[in-house]
GROMACS .gro file of C-alpha atoms in nm:
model
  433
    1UNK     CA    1  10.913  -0.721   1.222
    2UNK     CA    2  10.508  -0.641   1.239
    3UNK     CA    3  10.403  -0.635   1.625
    4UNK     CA    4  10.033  -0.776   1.701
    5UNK     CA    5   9.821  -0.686   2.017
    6UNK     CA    6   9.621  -0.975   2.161
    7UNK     CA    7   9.370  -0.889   2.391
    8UNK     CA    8   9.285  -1.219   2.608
    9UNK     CA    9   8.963  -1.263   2.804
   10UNK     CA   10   9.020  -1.550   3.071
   11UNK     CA   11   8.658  -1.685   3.248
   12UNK     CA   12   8.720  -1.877   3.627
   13UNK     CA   13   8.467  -2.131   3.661
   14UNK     CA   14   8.503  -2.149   4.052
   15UNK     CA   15   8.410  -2.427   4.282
   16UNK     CA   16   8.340  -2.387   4.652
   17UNK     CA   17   8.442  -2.642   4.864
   18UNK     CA   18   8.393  -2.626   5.248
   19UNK     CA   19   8.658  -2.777   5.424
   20UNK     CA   20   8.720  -2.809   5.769
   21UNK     CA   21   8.528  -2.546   5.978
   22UNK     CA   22   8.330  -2.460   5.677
   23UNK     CA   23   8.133  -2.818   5.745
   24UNK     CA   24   7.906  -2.860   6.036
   25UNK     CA   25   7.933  -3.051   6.350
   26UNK     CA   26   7.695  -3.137   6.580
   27UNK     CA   27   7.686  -3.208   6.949
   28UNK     CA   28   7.441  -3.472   7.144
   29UNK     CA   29   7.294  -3.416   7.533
   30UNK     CA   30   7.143  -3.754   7.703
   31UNK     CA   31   7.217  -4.092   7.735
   32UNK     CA   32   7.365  -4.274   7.415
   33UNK     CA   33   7.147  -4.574   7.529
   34UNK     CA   34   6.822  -4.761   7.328
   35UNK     CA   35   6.507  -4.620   7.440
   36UNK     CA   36   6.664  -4.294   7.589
   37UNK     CA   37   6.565  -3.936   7.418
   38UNK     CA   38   6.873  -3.783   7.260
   39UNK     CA   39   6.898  -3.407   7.134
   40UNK     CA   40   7.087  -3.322   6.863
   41UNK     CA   41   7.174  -2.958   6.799
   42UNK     CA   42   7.449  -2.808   6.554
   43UNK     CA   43   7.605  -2.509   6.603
   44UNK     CA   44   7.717  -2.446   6.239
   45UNK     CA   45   7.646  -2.098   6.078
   46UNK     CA   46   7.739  -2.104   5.671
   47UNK     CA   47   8.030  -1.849   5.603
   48UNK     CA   48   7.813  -1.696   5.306
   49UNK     CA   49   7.452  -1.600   5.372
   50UNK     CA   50   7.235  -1.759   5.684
   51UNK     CA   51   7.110  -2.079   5.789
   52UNK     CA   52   6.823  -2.176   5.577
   53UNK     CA   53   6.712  -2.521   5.641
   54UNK     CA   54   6.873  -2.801   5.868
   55UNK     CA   55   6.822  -3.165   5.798
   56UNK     CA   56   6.920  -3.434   6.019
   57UNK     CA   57   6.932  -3.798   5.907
   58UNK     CA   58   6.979  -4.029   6.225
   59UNK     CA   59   7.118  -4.362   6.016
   60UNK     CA   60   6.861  -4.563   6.100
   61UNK     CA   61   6.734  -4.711   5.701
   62UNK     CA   62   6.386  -4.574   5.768
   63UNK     CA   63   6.248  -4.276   5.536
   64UNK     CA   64   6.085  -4.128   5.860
   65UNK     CA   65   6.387  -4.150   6.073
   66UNK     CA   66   6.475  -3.810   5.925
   67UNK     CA   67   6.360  -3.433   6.067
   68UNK     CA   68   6.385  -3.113   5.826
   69UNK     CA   69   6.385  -2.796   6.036
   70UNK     CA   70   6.300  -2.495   5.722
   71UNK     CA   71   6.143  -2.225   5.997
   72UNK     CA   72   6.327  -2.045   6.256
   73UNK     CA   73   6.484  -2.058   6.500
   74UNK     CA   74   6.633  -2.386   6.438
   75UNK     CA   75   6.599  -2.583   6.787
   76UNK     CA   76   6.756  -2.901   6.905
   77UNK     CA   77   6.614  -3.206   6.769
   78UNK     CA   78   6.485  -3.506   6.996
   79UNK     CA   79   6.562  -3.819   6.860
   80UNK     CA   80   6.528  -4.219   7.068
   81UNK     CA   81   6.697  -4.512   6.903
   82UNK     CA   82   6.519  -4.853   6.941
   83UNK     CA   83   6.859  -5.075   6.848
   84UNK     CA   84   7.240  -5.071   7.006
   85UNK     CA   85   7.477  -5.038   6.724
   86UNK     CA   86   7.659  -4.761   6.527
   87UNK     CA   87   7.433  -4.510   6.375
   88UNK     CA   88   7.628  -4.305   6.096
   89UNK     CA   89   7.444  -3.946   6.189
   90UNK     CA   90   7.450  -3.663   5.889
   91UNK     CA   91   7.363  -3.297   5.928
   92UNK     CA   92   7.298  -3.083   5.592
   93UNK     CA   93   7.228  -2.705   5.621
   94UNK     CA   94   7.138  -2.520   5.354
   95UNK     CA   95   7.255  -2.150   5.322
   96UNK     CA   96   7.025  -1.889   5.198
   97UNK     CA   97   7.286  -1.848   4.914
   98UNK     CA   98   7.226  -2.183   4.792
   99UNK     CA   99   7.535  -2.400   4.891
  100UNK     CA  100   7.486  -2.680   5.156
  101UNK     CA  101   7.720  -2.770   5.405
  102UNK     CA  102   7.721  -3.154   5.532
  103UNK     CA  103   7.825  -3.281   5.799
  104UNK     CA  104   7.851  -3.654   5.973
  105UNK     CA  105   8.001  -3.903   6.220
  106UNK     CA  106   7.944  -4.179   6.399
  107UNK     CA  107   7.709  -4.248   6.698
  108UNK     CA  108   7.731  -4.555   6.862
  109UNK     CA  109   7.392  -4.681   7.060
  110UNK     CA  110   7.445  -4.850   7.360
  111UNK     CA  111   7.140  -5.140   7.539
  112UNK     CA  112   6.975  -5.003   7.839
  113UNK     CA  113   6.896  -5.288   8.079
  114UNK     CA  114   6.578  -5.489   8.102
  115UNK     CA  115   6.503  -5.438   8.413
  116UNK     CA  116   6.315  -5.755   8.602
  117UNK     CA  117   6.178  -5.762   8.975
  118UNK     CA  118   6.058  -6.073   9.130
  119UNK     CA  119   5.754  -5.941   9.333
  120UNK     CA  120   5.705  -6.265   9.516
  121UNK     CA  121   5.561  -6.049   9.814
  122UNK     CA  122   5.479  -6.276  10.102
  123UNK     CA  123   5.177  -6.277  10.353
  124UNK     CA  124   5.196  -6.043  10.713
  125UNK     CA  125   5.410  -6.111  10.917
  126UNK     CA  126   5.699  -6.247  10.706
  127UNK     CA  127   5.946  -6.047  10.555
  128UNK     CA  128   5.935  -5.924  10.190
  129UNK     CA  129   6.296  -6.105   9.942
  130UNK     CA  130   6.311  -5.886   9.615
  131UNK     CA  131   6.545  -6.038   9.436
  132UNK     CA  132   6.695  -5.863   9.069
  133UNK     CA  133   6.714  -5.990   8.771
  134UNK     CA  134   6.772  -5.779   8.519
  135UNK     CA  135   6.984  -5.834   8.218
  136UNK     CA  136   7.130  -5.646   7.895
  137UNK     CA  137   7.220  -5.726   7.589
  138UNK     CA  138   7.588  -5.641   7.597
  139UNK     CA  139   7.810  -5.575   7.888
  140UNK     CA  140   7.714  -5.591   8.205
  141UNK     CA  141   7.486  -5.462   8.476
  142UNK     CA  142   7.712  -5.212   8.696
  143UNK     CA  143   7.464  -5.131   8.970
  144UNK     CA  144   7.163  -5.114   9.118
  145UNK     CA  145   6.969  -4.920   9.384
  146UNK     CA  146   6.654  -5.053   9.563
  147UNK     CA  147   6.436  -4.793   9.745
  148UNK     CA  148   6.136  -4.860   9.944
  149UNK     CA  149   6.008  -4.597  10.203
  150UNK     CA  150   6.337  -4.521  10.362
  151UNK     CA  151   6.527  -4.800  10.286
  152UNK     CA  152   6.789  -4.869  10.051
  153UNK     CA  153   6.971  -5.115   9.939
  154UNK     CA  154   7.261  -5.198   9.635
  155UNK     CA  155   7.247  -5.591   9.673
  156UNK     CA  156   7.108  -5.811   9.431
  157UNK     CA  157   6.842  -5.994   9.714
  158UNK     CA  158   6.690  -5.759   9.901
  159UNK     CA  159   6.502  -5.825  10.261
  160UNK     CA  160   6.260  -5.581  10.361
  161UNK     CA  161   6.025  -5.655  10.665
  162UNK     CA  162   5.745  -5.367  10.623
  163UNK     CA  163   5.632  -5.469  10.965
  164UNK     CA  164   5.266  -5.369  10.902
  165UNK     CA  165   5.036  -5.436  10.679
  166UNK     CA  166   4.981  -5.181  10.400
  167UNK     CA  167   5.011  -5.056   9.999
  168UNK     CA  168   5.377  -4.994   9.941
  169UNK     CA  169   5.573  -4.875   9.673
  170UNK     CA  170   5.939  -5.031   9.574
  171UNK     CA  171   6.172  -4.854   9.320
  172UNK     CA  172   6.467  -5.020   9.155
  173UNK     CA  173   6.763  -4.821   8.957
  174UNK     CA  174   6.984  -4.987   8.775
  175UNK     CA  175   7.297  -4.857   8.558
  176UNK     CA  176   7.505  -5.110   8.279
  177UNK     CA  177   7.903  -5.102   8.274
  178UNK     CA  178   7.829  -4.836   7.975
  179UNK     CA  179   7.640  -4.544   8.174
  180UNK     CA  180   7.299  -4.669   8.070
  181UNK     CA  181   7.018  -4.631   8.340
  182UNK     CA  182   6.666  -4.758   8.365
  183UNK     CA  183   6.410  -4.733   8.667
  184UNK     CA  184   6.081  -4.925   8.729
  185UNK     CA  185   5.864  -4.862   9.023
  186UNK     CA  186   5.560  -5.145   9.152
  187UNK     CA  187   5.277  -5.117   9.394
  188UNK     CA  188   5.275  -5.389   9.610
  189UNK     CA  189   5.003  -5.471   9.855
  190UNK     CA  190   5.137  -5.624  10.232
  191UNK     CA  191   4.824  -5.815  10.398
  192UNK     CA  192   4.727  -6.121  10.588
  193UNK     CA  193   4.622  -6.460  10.464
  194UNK     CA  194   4.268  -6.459  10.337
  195UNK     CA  195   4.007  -6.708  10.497
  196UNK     CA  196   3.828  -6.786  10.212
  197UNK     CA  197   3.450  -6.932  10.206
  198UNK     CA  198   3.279  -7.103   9.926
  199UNK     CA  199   2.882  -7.104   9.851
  200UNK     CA  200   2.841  -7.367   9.841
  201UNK     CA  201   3.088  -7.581  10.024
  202UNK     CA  202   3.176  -7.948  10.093
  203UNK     CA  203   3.049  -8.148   9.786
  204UNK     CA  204   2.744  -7.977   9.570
  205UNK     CA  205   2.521  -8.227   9.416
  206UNK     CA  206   2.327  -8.095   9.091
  207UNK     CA  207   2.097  -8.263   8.903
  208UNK     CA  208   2.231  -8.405   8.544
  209UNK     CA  209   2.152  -8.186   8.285
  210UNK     CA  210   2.171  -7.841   8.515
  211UNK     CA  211   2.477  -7.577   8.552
  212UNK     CA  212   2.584  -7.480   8.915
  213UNK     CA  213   2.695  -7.202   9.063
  214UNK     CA  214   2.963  -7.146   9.278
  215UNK     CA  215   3.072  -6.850   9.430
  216UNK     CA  216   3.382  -6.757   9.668
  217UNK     CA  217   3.469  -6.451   9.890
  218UNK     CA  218   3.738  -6.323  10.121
  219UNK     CA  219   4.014  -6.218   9.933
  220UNK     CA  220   4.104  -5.902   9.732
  221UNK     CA  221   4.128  -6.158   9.375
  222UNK     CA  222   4.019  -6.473   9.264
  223UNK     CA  223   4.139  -6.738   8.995
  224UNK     CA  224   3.949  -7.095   8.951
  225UNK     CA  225   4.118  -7.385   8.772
  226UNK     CA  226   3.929  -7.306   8.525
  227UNK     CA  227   4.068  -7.006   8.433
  228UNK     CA  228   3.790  -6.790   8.546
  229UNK     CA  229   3.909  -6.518   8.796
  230UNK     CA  230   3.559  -6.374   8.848
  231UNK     CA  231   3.465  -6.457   9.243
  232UNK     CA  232   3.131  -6.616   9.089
  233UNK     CA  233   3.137  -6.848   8.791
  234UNK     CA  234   2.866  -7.111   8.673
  235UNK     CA  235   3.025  -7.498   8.559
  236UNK     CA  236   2.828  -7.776   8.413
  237UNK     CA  237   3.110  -8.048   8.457
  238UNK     CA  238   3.159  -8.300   8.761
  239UNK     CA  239   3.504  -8.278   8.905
  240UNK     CA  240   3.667  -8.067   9.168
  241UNK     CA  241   3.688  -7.673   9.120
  242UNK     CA  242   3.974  -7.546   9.301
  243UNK     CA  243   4.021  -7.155   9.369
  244UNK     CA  244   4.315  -6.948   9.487
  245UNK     CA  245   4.223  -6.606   9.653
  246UNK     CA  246   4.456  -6.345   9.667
  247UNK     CA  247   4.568  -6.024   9.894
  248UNK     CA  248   4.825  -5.850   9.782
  249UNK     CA  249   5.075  -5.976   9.462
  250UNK     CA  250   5.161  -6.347   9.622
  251UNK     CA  251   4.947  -6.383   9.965
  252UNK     CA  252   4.734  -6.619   9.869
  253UNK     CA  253   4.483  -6.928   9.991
  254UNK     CA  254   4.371  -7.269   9.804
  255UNK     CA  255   4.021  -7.391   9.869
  256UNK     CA  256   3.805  -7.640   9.667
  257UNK     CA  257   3.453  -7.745   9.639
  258UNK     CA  258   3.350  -8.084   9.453
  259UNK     CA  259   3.024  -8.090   9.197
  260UNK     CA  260   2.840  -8.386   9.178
  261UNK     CA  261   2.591  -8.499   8.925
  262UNK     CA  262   2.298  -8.708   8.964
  263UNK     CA  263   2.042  -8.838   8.741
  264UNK     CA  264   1.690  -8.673   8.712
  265UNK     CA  265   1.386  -8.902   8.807
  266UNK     CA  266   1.187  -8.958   8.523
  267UNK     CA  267   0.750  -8.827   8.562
  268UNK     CA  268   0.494  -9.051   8.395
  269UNK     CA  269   0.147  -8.855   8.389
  270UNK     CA  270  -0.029  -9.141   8.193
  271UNK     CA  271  -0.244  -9.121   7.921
  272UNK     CA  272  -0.465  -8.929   7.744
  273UNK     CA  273  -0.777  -8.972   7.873
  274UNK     CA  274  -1.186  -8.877   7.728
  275UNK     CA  275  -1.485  -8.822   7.975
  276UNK     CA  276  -1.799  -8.682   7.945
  277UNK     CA  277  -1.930  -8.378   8.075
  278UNK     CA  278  -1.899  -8.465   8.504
  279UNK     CA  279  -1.764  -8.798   8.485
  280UNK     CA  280  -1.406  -8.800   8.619
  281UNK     CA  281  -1.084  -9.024   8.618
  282UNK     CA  282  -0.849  -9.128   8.833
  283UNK     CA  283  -0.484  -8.990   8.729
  284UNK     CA  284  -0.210  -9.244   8.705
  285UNK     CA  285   0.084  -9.024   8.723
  286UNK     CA  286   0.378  -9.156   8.841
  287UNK     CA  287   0.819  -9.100   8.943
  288UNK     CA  288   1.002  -8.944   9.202
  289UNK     CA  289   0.966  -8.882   9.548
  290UNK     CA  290   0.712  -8.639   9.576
  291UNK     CA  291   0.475  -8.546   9.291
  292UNK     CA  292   0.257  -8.252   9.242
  293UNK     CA  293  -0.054  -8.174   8.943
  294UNK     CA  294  -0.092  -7.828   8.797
  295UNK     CA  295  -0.335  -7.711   8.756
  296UNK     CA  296  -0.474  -7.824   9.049
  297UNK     CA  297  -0.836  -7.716   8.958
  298UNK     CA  298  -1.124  -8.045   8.942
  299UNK     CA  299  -0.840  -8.251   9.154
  300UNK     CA  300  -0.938  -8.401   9.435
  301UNK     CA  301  -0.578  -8.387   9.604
  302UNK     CA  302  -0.316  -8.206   9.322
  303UNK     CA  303  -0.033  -8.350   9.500
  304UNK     CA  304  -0.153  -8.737   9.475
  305UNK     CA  305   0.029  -8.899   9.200
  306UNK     CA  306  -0.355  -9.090   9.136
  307UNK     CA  307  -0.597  -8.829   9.209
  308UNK     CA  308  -0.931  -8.816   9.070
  309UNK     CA  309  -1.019  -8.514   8.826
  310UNK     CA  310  -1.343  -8.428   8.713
  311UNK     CA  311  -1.247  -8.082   8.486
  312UNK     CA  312  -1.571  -7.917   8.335
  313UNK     CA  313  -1.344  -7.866   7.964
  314UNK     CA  314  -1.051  -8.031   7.761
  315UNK     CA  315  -0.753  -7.938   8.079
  316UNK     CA  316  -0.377  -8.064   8.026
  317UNK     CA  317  -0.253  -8.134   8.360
  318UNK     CA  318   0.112  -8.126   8.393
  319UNK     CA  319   0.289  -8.346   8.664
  320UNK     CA  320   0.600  -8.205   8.857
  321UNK     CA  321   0.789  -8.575   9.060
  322UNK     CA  322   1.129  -8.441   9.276
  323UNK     CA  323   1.349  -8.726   9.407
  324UNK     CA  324   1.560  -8.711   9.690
  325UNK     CA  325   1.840  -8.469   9.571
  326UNK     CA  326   1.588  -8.225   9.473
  327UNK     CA  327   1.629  -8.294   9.106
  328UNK     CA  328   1.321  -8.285   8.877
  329UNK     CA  329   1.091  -8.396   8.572
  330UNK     CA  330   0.806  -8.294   8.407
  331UNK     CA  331   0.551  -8.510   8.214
  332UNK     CA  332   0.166  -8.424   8.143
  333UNK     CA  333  -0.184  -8.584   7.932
  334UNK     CA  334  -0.457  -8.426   7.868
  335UNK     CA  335  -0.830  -8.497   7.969
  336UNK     CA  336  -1.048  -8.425   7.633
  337UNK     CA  337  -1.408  -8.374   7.766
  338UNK     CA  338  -1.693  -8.416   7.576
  339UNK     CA  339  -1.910  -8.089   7.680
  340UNK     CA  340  -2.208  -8.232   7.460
  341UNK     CA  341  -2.311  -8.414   7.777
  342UNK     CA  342  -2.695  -8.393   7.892
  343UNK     CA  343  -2.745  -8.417   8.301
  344UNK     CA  344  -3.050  -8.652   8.293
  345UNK     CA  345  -3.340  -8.561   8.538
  346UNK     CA  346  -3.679  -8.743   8.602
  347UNK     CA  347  -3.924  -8.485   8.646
  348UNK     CA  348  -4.237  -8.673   8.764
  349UNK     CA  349  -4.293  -8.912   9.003
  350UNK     CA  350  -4.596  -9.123   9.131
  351UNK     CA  351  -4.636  -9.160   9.473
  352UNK     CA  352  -4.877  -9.443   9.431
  353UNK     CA  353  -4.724  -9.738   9.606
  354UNK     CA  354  -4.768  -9.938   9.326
  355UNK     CA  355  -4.378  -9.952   9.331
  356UNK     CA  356  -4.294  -9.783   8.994
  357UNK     CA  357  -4.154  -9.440   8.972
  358UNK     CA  358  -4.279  -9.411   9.362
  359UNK     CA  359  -3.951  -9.220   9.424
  360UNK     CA  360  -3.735  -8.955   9.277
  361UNK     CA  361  -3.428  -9.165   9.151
  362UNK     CA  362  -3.183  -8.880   9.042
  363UNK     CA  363  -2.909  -9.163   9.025
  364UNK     CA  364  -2.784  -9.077   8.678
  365UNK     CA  365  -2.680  -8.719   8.757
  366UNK     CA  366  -2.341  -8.738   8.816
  367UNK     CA  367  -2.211  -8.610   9.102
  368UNK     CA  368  -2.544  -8.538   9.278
  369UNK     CA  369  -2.332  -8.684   9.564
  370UNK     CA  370  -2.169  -8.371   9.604
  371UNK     CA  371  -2.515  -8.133   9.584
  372UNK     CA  372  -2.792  -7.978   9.768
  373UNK     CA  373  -3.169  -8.009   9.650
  374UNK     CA  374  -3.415  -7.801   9.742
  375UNK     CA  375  -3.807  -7.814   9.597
  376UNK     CA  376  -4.085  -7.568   9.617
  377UNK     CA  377  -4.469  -7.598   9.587
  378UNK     CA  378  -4.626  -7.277   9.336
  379UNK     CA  379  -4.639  -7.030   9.639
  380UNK     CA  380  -4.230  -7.080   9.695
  381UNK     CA  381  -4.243  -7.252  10.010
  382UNK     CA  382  -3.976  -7.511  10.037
  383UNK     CA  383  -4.132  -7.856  10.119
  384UNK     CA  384  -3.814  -8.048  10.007
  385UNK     CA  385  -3.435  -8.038  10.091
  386UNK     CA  386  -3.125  -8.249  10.126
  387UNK     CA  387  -2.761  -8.222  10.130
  388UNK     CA  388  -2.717  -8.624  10.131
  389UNK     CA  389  -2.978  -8.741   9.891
  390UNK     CA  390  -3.063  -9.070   9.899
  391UNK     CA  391  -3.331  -9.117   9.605
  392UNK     CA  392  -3.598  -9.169   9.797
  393UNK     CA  393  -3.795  -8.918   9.814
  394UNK     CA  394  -4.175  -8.990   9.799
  395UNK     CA  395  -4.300  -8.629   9.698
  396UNK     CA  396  -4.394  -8.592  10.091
  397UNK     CA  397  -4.374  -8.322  10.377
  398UNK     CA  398  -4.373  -8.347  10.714
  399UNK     CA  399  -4.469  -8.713  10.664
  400UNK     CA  400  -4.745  -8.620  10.431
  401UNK     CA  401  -4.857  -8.715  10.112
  402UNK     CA  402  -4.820  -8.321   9.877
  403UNK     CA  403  -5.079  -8.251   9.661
  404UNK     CA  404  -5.053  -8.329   9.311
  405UNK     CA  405  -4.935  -8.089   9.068
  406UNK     CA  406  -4.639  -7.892   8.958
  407UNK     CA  407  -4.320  -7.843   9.188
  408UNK     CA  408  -4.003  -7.650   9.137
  409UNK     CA  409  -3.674  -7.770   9.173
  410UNK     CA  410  -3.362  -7.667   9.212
  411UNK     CA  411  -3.015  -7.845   9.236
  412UNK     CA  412  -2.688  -7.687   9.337
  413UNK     CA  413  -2.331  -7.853   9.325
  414UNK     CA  414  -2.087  -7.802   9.508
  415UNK     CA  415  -1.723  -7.845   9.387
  416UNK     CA  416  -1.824  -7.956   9.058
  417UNK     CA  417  -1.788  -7.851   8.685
  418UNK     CA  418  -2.161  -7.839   8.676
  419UNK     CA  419  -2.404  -7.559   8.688
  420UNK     CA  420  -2.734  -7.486   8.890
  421UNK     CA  421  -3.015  -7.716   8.783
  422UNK     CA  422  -3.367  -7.579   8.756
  423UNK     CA  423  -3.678  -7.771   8.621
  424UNK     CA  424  -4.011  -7.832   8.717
  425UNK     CA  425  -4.138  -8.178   8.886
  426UNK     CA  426  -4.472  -8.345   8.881
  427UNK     CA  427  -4.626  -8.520   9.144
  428UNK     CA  428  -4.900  -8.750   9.051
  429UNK     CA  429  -5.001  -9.002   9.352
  430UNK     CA  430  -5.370  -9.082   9.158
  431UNK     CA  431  -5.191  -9.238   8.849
  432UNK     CA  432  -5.345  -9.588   8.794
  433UNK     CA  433  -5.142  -9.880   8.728
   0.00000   0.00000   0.00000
C-alpha cells in the first residue's frame, strides 16, 4: 500500500468583536433636566492601540447635535437638551489601529420648571404679596425658596413689608418632584404714589384743524390710552386722553385731560383792488374777533379790519382775524397800483383880482393834505410856507403883493408814497383879462 504526504496550509480569517468591557461607557455630571448643561465624558481606552478620535451623538435627529473630538486630550463634552424625553446617547472611539468601539444607552431628559412671579409690587407703605406660579410640564413642583434681603420664605404667597422705600432685589428657587432646579431674580422698585400733573390740565380747547400737545410729569413711567408711553405726546382727536404714571413695577396713578375742538373763524380781506399812484382805498377785511393787516406799511391803522391804504407799488396785504378761543385764519387781496400816475401842479398864477387863476389851487395833488410847502424868490429867501394849505395863496408876503417873476417851490409829504416836489412858479399880477 503506497503512502502519500499532504502538506495542508489552513488561512484564519479572524474577526474582532468587542464585547463587554471592550465597548465604551460613558458617564454624565449635571442635571438631567431641559435647558441644563450636561457633560459627557467616557472613560474607555481601546485594548489595541490608543484613543484616536471620540464621537458623541446625543439622539437628538439633528446633523449638528453631534461633537467629534480627533485632537488630544479628549475632554468632557458639554451638551443642553431643549426637549424632556429619552435621548438614545452613542459614543464611538476609534483606535489608532483602526477598529472602533461603540458604545450607547439611554438618557432620559427631564422639564425644568417655568418659573412665574407675580410682581404686583404695591405703593409705600403697604406690604409687598409675591405669589408663585410656576408650572412644569410633567410632575410636579417640589419646592420653592423665596429670598429677599434676609428673608426667606418656602410658601407659595409670600408677604414681605420692606418698610422703606427703595430698589430691591427678590430671588425665587424652585426644584420639580424630579431634581430639576431653576432660579429667576427681579428688580423691583418700592416708592410712594406719584402726584401726577398734566400741561395742560382741565379741558384743552384747540382749534379744528391743529394737533395738541400734552405733556405729563411726576412719575418714574408713563403710558397714555393711546398707547404712547412717552411723558409728551401730540393728538389731533377730540376725546379724553387718560395717562397712568408709574413708580416702581405696580405703584401707579390715573389722571386725564379732555381735548376740545373748535371751529376756526373764517378772514375775508376783500377784493382786489387798482389805484393810481397816491390815491388810496379803504380795506374791507373782515372775521373774527380781532383782526390785524401785514404789512402794515401805507395803513392808516394795520389792525382796523377797514383801514385806508395808500401803498406807493402793487402790495398784497394779508389779513390775520383770531376769535375768542384763540383760533385763526388767514385771507389777503392785493392793491395793483398804477405807478404811471402824474402829480398835477399849476405853476403860475395871476394875482390880478380879476378872479381867475388869482390863487394857487394845488387841489389835484393828492394828498397835499398831508404836506408842507415852502416857496422861494431867486435869492432863496423863503416868502411862502404852510403845513395846512388851504389853496389860497395869492403869491403875497407879509401882506404884500411879490414881484412878478420866477419862484421856486418845493413840496414835501409826509407819510406818503410820494416823493419831494420841486418846480418853478410864476407870478404874474399885470396879466390883462
Amino acid at each position: 500500500m503506497k503512502k502519500y504526504t499532504f502538506l495542508v496550509t489552513i488561512s484564519f480569517l479572524l474577526t474582532y468583536s468587542f464585547v463587554g468591557a471592550q465597548n465604551p461607557t460613558f458617564t454624565t455630571s449635571g442635571d438631567l433636566c431641559t435647558g441644563k448643561t450636561i457633560t459627557f465624558s467616557t472613560p474607555f481606552n481601546p485594548p489595541i492601540g490608543s484613543v484616536q478620535s471620540i464621537h458623541w451623538n446625543f439622539g437628538t435627529g439633528n446633523l449638528g447635535d453631534t461633537v467629534l473630538q480627533d485632537i488630544a486630550p479628549f475632554v468632557p463634552v458639554p451638551f443642553a437638551f431643549a426637549q424632556d424625553r429619552d435621548y438614545f446617547v452613542i459614543v464611538t472611539v476609534t483606535s489608532t489601529n483602526g477598529p472602533k468601539h461603540v458604545g450607547s444607552r439611554a438618557v432620559f431628559i427631564n422639564p425644568t420648571p417655568d418659573v412665574i412671579i407675580d410682581l404686583a409690587v404695591p405703593c409705600f407703605p403697604s406690604p409687598i404679596v409675591f405669589e408663585d406660579f410656576s408650572t412644569v410640564s410633567t410632575g410636579t413642583i417640589n419646592s420653592r425658596l423665596w429670598s429677599i434681603d434676609a428673608s426667606t420664605s418656602t410658601d407659595q404667597v409670600f408677604t414681605y413689608d420692606p418698610g422703606i422705600q427703595g430698589t430691591y432685589s427678590i430671588q425665587l428657587d424652585v426644584t420639580s418632584d424630579k431634581g430639576c432646579k431653576v432660579a429667576i431674580t427681579e428688580n423691583l422698585d418700592y416708592a410712594e404714589l406719584p402726584i401726577l400733573a398734566i400741561i395742560p390740565s382741565g379741558t384743552l380747547t384747540v382749534c379744528e384743524g391743529d394737533s395738541a400737545t400734552l405733556s405729563v410729569s411726576g412719575a418714574s413711567s408713563f403710558i397714555w390710552n393711546t398707547g404712547a408711553t412717552a411723558s409728551t405726546i401730540r393728538v389731533g382727536d377730540a376725546g379724553f386722553y387718560v395717562v397712568t404714571g408709574y413708580e416702581g413695577n405696580e405703584c401707579s396713578v390715573t389722571d386725564s385731560v379732555q381735548v376740545v375742538y373748535v371751529p376756526k373763524p373764517i378772514a375775508y380781506a376783500g377784493d382786489d383792488v387798482s389805484l393810481k399812484l397816491g390815491e388810496k382805498t379803504t380795506l374791507q377785511g373782515s372775521g373774527g374777533l380781532a383782526q390785524s393787516w401785514s404789512p402794515t406799511d401805507f395803513l392808516s391803522d394795520p389792525f382796523d379790519a377797514n383801514t385806508d391804504a395808500s401803498p406807493n407799488s402793487t402790495t398784497q396785504y394779508v389779513l390775520t382775524v383770531v376769535d375768542p378761543n384763540g383760533c385763526t385764519d388767514k385771507d389777503s387781496m392785493t392793491i395793483t397800483v398804477d405807478t404811471e400816475t402824474t402829480v398835477p401842479i399849476h405853476n403860475m398864477i395871476t394875482p390880478n383880482g380879476d378872479g381867475y387863476n388869482d390863487k394857487w389851487d394845488l387841489s389835484d395833488v393828492p394828498q397835499i393834505e398831508n404836506s408842507s410847502i415852502h416857496v422861494f424868490n431867486r435869492w432863496g429867501w423863503e416868502v411862502f410856507k404852510s403845513e395846512d394849505y388851504k389853496h389860497d395863496w395869492q403869491g403875497t408876503f407879509n401882506n404884500k403883493q411879490l414881484p412878478d417873476g420866477s419862484y421856486v417851490y418845493v413840496i414835501q409829504f409826509e407819510n406818503s408814497n410820494f416823493e419831494t416836489l420841486r418846480g418853478v412858479l410864476e407870478i404874474l399880477s399885470n396879466t390883462q383879462q
